[in-house]
Amino acid sequence: MRQILADREKYGPMLLDLAPQIATFNPVNMDQVVVFMAEVERRLGRLSDERMVLKGEAFAGLWPEGRLETFREAIARRLELEGLLAGMDPSGAAWGGVRGTVRSELQHAVEKFENVSAALETFRRGQDDLERKFRADRIPFDFARVKKVQVGAVGLAKYAMNMVLTSHQGLLDKDTPPEQAAAQIDTLAEPALRFAFRCHQFAGGFDEEANRLFMQLRSLLSL
């Protein structure tokens, strides 16, 4: 308790100066929120126990606890969406490295997609409440990031289809007869097409490259 009292005395002026800044801050985008909150957290990080220090009578009715927590939630939600998008990037650290075979890498892509789609569905179920909360506290959260996550699945579909097509081309380069190469690749092409279609539905469509890859992969099944 002695440290709490010491913090109130030492940091009281700083906190009383910070309180109206948090209450009146009017950002125009989330980048401004991130910069502002980094400084707020830097200052609050000096306290031995933020919650206990701010229970002091000097801060009663002055400390904008609710708005501060909403800022924190907005940043956490932004990081959540960024993490979901990064999780579908095969070249990123979150991917965890390439698996040893096309089949296992394709399965890994499916698992990544399923994790992301489930998490995004949970996010979207609470999106209306978040929009109301952030609007009430004048926080310009970029909900367009939800669509960016969905569109990110197109890149994942292209990655999967390219893997299978490259594998098929590798067989042809070894002078494998086209019919035999297609037969060997069928067990990969079918699940890759199903997966690509799921990504298509999730994203709300394909781009030109993804459409071309889909048609090329589907053509292997007709050989």
CSV table of C-alpha atoms in Angstrom, one decimal:
chain,number,residue,atom,x,y,z
A,1,MET,CA,0.0,0.0,0.0
A,2,ARG,CA,2.9,2.3,0.7
A,3,GLN,CA,4.0,2.1,-3.0
A,4,ILE,CA,0.5,2.8,-4.1
A,5,LEU,CA,0.4,6.0,-2.0
A,6,ALA,CA,3.8,7.0,-3.2
A,7,ASP,CA,2.7,6.5,-6.9
A,8,ARG,CA,-0.4,8.7,-6.3
A,9,GLU,CA,1.7,11.4,-4.9
A,10,LYS,CA,4.5,11.2,-7.5
A,11,TYR,CA,2.4,10.6,-10.6
A,12,GLY,CA,-0.8,12.3,-9.6
A,13,PRO,CA,-0.1,15.5,-11.7
A,14,MET,CA,0.7,13.4,-14.7
A,15,LEU,CA,-2.5,11.4,-14.4
A,16,LEU,CA,-4.6,14.4,-13.9
A,17,ASP,CA,-3.0,15.9,-17.0
A,18,LEU,CA,-3.5,12.7,-19.0
A,19,ALA,CA,-7.2,12.2,-18.0
A,20,PRO,CA,-8.7,15.0,-20.1
A,21,GLN,CA,-6.4,14.1,-23.0
A,22,ILE,CA,-7.9,10.6,-23.1
A,23,ALA,CA,-11.4,11.9,-22.7
A,24,THR,CA,-11.2,14.5,-25.5
A,25,PHE,CA,-8.9,12.7,-27.9
A,26,ASN,CA,-10.6,12.7,-31.3
A,27,PRO,CA,-8.7,10.5,-33.8
A,28,VAL,CA,-9.4,10.4,-37.5
A,29,ASN,CA,-8.0,6.9,-38.0
A,30,MET,CA,-6.7,3.9,-36.1
A,31,ASP,CA,-3.1,4.8,-36.8
A,32,GLN,CA,-3.5,7.9,-34.6
A,33,VAL,CA,-5.1,5.7,-31.9
A,34,VAL,CA,-2.1,3.4,-31.9
A,35,VAL,CA,0.4,6.3,-31.6
A,36,PHE,CA,-1.7,8.0,-28.9
A,37,MET,CA,-2.2,4.8,-26.9
A,38,ALA,CA,1.5,3.9,-27.1
A,39,GLU,CA,2.3,7.1,-25.2
A,40,VAL,CA,-0.6,6.5,-22.7
A,41,GLU,CA,0.6,3.0,-22.0
A,42,ARG,CA,4.2,4.3,-21.6
A,43,ARG,CA,3.1,6.7,-18.9
A,44,LEU,CA,0.7,4.2,-17.2
A,45,GLY,CA,3.5,1.7,-17.2
A,46,ARG,CA,5.3,3.7,-14.6
A,47,LEU,CA,2.6,2.8,-12.0
A,48,SER,CA,3.2,-0.1,-9.7
A,49,ASP,CA,-0.5,-1.0,-9.9
A,50,GLU,CA,-2.6,1.0,-12.3
A,51,ARG,CA,-6.0,-0.1,-11.0
A,52,MET,CA,-5.1,0.6,-7.3
A,53,VAL,CA,-3.4,3.9,-8.0
A,54,LEU,CA,-6.3,5.2,-10.0
A,55,LYS,CA,-8.7,4.3,-7.1
A,56,GLY,CA,-7.4,7.4,-5.3
A,57,GLU,CA,-10.0,10.1,-4.4
A,58,ALA,CA,-8.1,12.6,-6.5
A,59,PHE,CA,-9.1,10.7,-9.7
A,60,ALA,CA,-12.7,9.9,-8.8
A,61,GLY,CA,-15.0,11.1,-11.6
A,62,LEU,CA,-12.1,12.4,-13.6
A,63,TRP,CA,-10.4,9.3,-14.9
A,64,PRO,CA,-12.0,8.1,-18.2
A,65,GLU,CA,-11.6,4.4,-17.4
A,66,GLY,CA,-14.3,3.3,-19.8
A,67,ARG,CA,-12.9,5.2,-22.8
A,68,LEU,CA,-9.4,4.0,-22.1
A,69,GLU,CA,-10.6,0.4,-22.0
A,70,THR,CA,-12.4,0.9,-25.3
A,71,PHE,CA,-9.2,2.3,-26.9
A,72,ARG,CA,-7.4,-0.8,-25.7
A,73,GLU,CA,-10.1,-3.1,-27.1
A,74,ALA,CA,-9.9,-1.3,-30.4
A,75,ILE,CA,-6.2,-1.9,-30.7
A,76,ALA,CA,-6.6,-5.5,-29.6
A,77,ARG,CA,-9.2,-6.1,-32.2
A,78,ARG,CA,-7.1,-4.5,-34.9
A,79,LEU,CA,-4.2,-6.8,-33.9
A,80,GLU,CA,-6.6,-9.7,-34.0
A,81,LEU,CA,-7.6,-9.0,-37.6
A,82,GLU,CA,-4.0,-8.4,-38.6
A,83,GLY,CA,-3.0,-11.7,-37.1
A,84,LEU,CA,-5.8,-13.5,-39.0
A,85,LEU,CA,-4.6,-12.1,-42.2
A,86,ALA,CA,-0.9,-12.9,-41.4
A,87,GLY,CA,-1.9,-16.4,-40.6
A,88,MET,CA,-2.9,-17.1,-44.2
A,89,ASP,CA,0.5,-15.9,-45.6
A,90,PRO,CA,2.6,-18.9,-46.5
A,91,SER,CA,5.7,-16.6,-46.6
A,92,GLY,CA,5.1,-15.2,-43.1
A,93,ALA,CA,6.5,-16.3,-39.8
A,94,ALA,CA,3.0,-17.3,-38.6
A,95,TRP,CA,2.9,-20.0,-41.3
A,96,GLY,CA,5.5,-22.1,-39.5
A,97,GLY,CA,7.5,-23.2,-42.4
A,98,VAL,CA,6.8,-25.3,-45.5
A,99,ARG,CA,5.8,-29.0,-45.0
A,100,GLY,CA,7.8,-31.8,-46.6
A,101,THR,CA,5.1,-32.8,-49.2
A,102,VAL,CA,2.5,-31.1,-51.3
A,103,ARG,CA,-0.2,-33.2,-49.6
A,104,SER,CA,0.9,-32.2,-46.1
A,105,GLU,CA,1.3,-28.5,-47.1
A,106,LEU,CA,-2.1,-28.5,-48.7
A,107,GLN,CA,-3.6,-29.9,-45.5
A,108,HIS,CA,-1.7,-27.3,-43.5
A,109,ALA,CA,-3.3,-24.6,-45.8
A,110,VAL,CA,-6.7,-26.1,-45.1
A,111,GLU,CA,-6.2,-26.0,-41.4
A,112,LYS,CA,-5.0,-22.4,-41.5
A,113,PHE,CA,-8.0,-21.4,-43.4
A,114,GLU,CA,-10.4,-23.2,-41.1
A,115,ASN,CA,-8.8,-21.5,-38.0
A,116,VAL,CA,-9.1,-18.1,-39.7
A,117,SER,CA,-12.6,-18.6,-40.9
A,118,ALA,CA,-13.8,-19.7,-37.5
A,119,ALA,CA,-12.2,-16.8,-35.7
A,120,LEU,CA,-13.5,-14.3,-38.3
A,121,GLU,CA,-17.0,-15.7,-37.9
A,122,THR,CA,-16.8,-15.1,-34.1
A,123,PHE,CA,-15.5,-11.6,-34.8
A,124,ARG,CA,-18.4,-10.8,-37.2
A,125,ARG,CA,-21.0,-12.1,-34.7
A,126,GLY,CA,-20.0,-9.4,-32.3
A,127,GLN,CA,-19.3,-6.7,-35.0
A,128,ASP,CA,-22.5,-4.8,-34.5
A,129,ASP,CA,-21.9,-4.4,-30.8
A,130,LEU,CA,-18.3,-3.3,-31.5
A,131,GLU,CA,-19.4,-0.7,-34.1
A,132,ARG,CA,-21.8,0.8,-31.6
A,133,LYS,CA,-19.2,0.8,-28.8
A,134,PHE,CA,-16.5,2.4,-30.9
A,135,ARG,CA,-18.9,4.9,-32.4
A,136,ALA,CA,-20.0,6.0,-28.9
A,137,ASP,CA,-16.4,6.6,-28.0
A,138,ARG,CA,-15.5,8.3,-31.3
A,139,ILE,CA,-13.0,5.6,-32.3
A,140,PRO,CA,-12.6,5.3,-36.1
A,141,PHE,CA,-12.1,1.5,-36.2
A,142,ASP,CA,-11.5,0.3,-39.8
A,143,PHE,CA,-14.0,-2.5,-40.2
A,144,ALA,CA,-12.9,-2.8,-43.8
A,145,ARG,CA,-10.1,-5.0,-42.4
A,146,VAL,CA,-12.7,-7.7,-42.0
A,147,LYS,CA,-13.0,-7.8,-45.8
A,148,LYS,CA,-9.2,-7.8,-46.2
A,149,VAL,CA,-9.1,-11.0,-44.2
A,150,GLN,CA,-11.7,-12.5,-46.4
A,151,VAL,CA,-9.9,-11.5,-49.6
A,152,GLY,CA,-6.7,-12.9,-48.1
A,153,ALA,CA,-8.1,-16.4,-48.6
A,154,VAL,CA,-7.8,-15.8,-52.4
A,155,GLY,CA,-4.0,-15.7,-51.9
A,156,LEU,CA,-4.2,-19.0,-50.0
A,157,ALA,CA,-6.3,-20.6,-52.7
A,158,LYS,CA,-3.8,-19.5,-55.3
A,159,TYR,CA,-0.9,-20.9,-53.2
A,160,ALA,CA,-2.7,-24.3,-53.0
A,161,MET,CA,-3.6,-24.5,-56.6
A,162,ASN,CA,-0.1,-23.5,-57.7
A,163,MET,CA,1.4,-26.2,-55.5
A,164,VAL,CA,-0.6,-28.9,-57.3
A,165,LEU,CA,0.0,-27.5,-60.8
A,166,THR,CA,3.7,-27.2,-60.1
A,167,SER,CA,3.7,-30.8,-58.9
A,168,HIS,CA,2.0,-31.8,-62.1
A,169,GLN,CA,4.4,-29.9,-64.3
A,170,GLY,CA,7.2,-31.6,-62.4
A,171,LEU,CA,5.9,-35.0,-63.5
A,172,LEU,CA,5.6,-33.8,-67.1
A,173,ASP,CA,9.2,-32.6,-67.0
A,174,LYS,CA,10.2,-36.1,-66.1
A,175,ASP,CA,8.6,-37.3,-69.4
A,176,THR,CA,5.7,-38.8,-67.6
A,177,PRO,CA,2.8,-39.3,-70.1
A,178,PRO,CA,0.1,-36.6,-69.6
A,179,GLU,CA,-2.6,-39.2,-68.8
A,180,GLN,CA,-0.4,-40.9,-66.2
A,181,ALA,CA,0.7,-37.6,-64.7
A,182,ALA,CA,-2.9,-36.5,-64.4
A,183,ALA,CA,-3.9,-39.8,-62.8
A,184,GLN,CA,-1.1,-39.4,-60.2
A,185,ILE,CA,-2.1,-35.8,-59.5
A,186,ASP,CA,-5.9,-36.5,-59.2
A,187,THR,CA,-5.7,-37.2,-55.5
A,188,LEU,CA,-4.2,-33.7,-55.0
A,189,ALA,CA,-6.2,-31.8,-57.6
A,190,GLU,CA,-9.7,-32.7,-56.2
A,191,PRO,CA,-9.0,-31.6,-52.6
A,192,ALA,CA,-7.2,-28.5,-53.9
A,193,LEU,CA,-10.2,-27.6,-56.0
A,194,ARG,CA,-12.6,-28.1,-53.1
A,195,PHE,CA,-10.4,-26.0,-50.9
A,196,ALA,CA,-10.2,-23.3,-53.6
A,197,PHE,CA,-13.9,-23.2,-53.9
A,198,ARG,CA,-14.3,-22.7,-50.1
A,199,CYS,CA,-11.8,-19.8,-50.3
A,200,HIS,CA,-13.9,-18.4,-53.2
A,201,GLN,CA,-17.0,-18.5,-51.1
A,202,PHE,CA,-15.3,-17.0,-48.1
A,203,ALA,CA,-13.8,-14.2,-50.0
A,204,GLY,CA,-16.8,-13.5,-52.2
A,205,GLY,CA,-15.1,-14.2,-55.4
A,206,PHE,CA,-11.7,-14.7,-57.2
A,207,ASP,CA,-9.4,-12.4,-59.0
A,208,GLU,CA,-8.3,-13.1,-62.6
A,209,GLU,CA,-5.3,-15.1,-61.6
A,210,ALA,CA,-7.2,-17.3,-59.2
A,211,ASN,CA,-9.9,-17.9,-61.9
A,212,ARG,CA,-7.2,-18.9,-64.4
A,213,LEU,CA,-5.5,-21.3,-61.9
A,214,PHE,CA,-8.8,-22.9,-61.0
A,215,MET,CA,-9.6,-23.6,-64.7
A,216,GLN,CA,-6.1,-25.0,-65.2
A,217,LEU,CA,-6.4,-27.3,-62.2
A,218,ARG,CA,-9.9,-28.4,-63.1
A,219,SER,CA,-8.7,-29.3,-66.7
A,220,LEU,CA,-6.4,-31.9,-65.2
A,221,LEU,CA,-9.4,-33.9,-64.0
A,222,SER,CA,-10.7,-34.2,-67.5
A,223,LEU,CA,-7.5,-35.6,-69.0
